[in-house]
């Protein structure tokens, strides 16, 4: 069985501040982990994907995430928040490495305060 | 290159009816996945097709079905609609990229309202 837990359904940061969105996973097999973003009234967009090649994964729009096996975490960070980062972010896990049988977290809404 | 397109964008149906949603992947993409998004259950994987074959299926009742055509276009069908089927249905296509890493692209979704 696999699951992800996103800590904090809503996160607010000031423009220019560090963005930290938390995700912890549970998986009986080595996991493949993803972060997605959903802008208001739009579909999802894949931000980044961890496939065990490197523990620090760089994604689009300046986001990155670090896989920490000892902490079973895959937190998403961005050094400096921009107004355009306001969206909902989903962490997800898959046992297979592909996008099949993906299990999503409940999402974290990021608010950026000017 | 055109993105993933989904039709229709909005749909209103009544309980007991059936509905068919369509997804056209990005040209050259052979894998199409479907997801359901609701306020109560969040995002859930429905099924995935590759080269006209269903490779994976999520935990949904048999009322939810799909297929993929030879041109990779995919349809999903929901029969005997229930109020709880009201949701945003998302389709995504993917293609193996460099180093075997796939990149996945989503369509804008079809918003289904069941009355």
Tab-separated table of C-alpha atoms in Angstrom, chain A residues 37 39 45 47 59-63 78 85:
chain	number	residue	atom	x	y	z
A	37	UNK	CA	0.481	22.120	-9.503
A	39	UNK	CA	-3.797	26.762	-11.128
A	45	UNK	CA	0.825	20.372	-14.457
A	47	UNK	CA	6.308	20.097	-11.558
A	59	UNK	CA	11.533	21.035	-11.557
A	60	UNK	CA	9.959	23.795	-13.527
A	61	UNK	CA	9.356	27.371	-12.369
A	62	UNK	CA	12.267	27.251	-9.899
A	63	UNK	CA	10.841	24.512	-7.694
A	78	UNK	CA	11.300	27.418	-3.892
A	85	UNK	CA	3.007	30.641	-7.666
